[in-house]
Coordinates of C-alpha atoms in Angstrom, one line a residue:
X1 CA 198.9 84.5 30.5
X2 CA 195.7 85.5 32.3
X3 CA 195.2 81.5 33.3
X4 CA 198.5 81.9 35.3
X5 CA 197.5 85.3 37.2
X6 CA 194.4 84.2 38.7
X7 CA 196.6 81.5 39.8
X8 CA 199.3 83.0 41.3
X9 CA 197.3 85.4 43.1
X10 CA 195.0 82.5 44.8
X11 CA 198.2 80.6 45.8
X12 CA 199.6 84.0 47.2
X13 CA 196.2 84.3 49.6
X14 CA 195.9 80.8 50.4
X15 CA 200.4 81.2 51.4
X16 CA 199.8 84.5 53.3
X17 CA 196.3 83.0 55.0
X18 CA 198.6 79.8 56.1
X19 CA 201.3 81.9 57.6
X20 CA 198.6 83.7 59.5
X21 CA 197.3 80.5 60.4
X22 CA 200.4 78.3 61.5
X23 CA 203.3 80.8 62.2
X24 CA 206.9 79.2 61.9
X25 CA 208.3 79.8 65.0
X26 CA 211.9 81.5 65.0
X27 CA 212.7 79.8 68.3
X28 CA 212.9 75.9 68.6
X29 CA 211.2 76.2 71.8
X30 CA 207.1 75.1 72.0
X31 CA 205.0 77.6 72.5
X32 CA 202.7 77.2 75.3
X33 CA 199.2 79.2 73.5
X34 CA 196.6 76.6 73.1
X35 CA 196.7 75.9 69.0
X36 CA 194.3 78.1 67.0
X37 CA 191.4 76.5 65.5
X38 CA 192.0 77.6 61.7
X39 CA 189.4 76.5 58.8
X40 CA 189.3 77.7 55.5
X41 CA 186.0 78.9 53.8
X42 CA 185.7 78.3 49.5
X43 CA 182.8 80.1 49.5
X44 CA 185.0 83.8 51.0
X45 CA 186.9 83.4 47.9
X46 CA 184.9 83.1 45.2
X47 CA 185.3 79.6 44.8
X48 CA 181.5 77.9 43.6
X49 CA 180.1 75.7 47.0
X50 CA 177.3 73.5 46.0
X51 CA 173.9 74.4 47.4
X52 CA 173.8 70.8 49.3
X53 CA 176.1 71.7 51.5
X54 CA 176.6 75.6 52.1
X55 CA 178.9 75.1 55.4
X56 CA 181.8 73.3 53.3
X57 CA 184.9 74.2 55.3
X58 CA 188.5 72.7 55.3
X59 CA 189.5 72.2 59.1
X60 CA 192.9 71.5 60.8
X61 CA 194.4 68.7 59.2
X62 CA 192.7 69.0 55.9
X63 CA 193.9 72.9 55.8
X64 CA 197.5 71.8 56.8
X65 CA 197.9 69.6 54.1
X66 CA 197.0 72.0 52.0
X67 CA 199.1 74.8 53.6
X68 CA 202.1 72.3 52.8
X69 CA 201.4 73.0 48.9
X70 CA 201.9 76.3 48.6
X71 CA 205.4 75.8 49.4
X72 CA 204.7 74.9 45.6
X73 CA 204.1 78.6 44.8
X74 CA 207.5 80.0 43.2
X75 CA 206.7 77.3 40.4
X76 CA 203.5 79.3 39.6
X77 CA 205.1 82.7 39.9
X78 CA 208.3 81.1 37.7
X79 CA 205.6 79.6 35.5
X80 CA 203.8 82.8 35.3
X81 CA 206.9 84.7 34.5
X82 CA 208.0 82.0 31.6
X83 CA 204.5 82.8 30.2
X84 CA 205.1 86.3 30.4
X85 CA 208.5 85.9 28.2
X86 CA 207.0 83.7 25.9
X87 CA 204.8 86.2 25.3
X88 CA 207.3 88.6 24.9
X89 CA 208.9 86.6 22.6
X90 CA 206.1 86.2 20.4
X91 CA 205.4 89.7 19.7
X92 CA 209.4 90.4 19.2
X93 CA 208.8 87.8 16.4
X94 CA 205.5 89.1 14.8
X95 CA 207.0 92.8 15.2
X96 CA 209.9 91.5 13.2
X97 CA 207.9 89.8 10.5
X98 CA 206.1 93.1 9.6
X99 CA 209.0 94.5 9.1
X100 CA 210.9 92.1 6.9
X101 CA 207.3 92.0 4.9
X102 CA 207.4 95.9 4.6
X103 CA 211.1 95.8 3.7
X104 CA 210.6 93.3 0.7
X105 CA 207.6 95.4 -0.2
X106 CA 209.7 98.6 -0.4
X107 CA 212.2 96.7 -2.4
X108 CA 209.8 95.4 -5.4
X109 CA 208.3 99.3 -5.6
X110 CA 212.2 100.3 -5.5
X111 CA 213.3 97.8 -8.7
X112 CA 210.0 98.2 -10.3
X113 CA 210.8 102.5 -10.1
X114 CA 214.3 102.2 -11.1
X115 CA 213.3 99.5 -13.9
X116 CA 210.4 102.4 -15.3
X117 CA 213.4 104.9 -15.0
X118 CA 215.6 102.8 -17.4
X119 CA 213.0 102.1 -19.9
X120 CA 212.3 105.8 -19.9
X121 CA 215.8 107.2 -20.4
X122 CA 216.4 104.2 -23.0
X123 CA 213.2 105.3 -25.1
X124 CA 214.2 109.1 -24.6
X125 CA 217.8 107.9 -26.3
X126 CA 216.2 106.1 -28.8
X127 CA 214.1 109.3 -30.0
X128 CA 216.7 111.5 -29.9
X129 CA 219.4 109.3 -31.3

């Protein structure tokens, strides 16, 4: 389930960076500000840059293809919640095993009693009869 979070929380800074970066407008009228220069930086988020080339960035239309994937990102949160009820599941069912192994355990030590009571109150009948 851990293999989802990290995930789901990269895809929630990459969708919050790329709202920052390329606001939808609520009006259908162009803005006049100049566009803003937006690049995104692996090595600021803990993602492994090789020592070749330290200034990797992702630039305008690079970053904008990417920004279009995280419209992707209620699949990961779904997926990550499907996990999570799996999960969930699982432990409902190993919770219920234990206790249909302890109740079958309780039930031999229960015959095997009443069966030692029998034998004892036969013998006792048997000496005094």
């Amino acid at each position: 389930m851990l293999t989802l979070v990290i995930p789901c929380m990269s895809v929630y800074i990459l969708k919050s960076r790329c709202d920052e970066a390329f606001p939808e407008s609520i009006d259908s009228v162009e803005q006049t500000s100049p566009p803003i220069v937006s690049c995104l930086t692996p090595g600021s988020y803990g993602i492994p840059v090789p020592k070749q080339k330290p200034d990797v960035k992702i630039c305008q239309d690079r970053f904008k293809e990417l920004c279009t994937l995280t419209d992707r990102s209620y699949r990961y949160i779904g997926a990550l919640v499907g996990s999570f009820l799996v999960v969930m599941g699982l432990i409902h069912f190993l919770c219920s095993l234990v206790a249909n192994y302890a109740h079958i355990k309780d039930g031999r030590k229960l015959c095997d009693y009443e069966e030692a009571i029998c034998e004892e109150i036969e013998t006792s009948k048997l000496n005094h009869g």
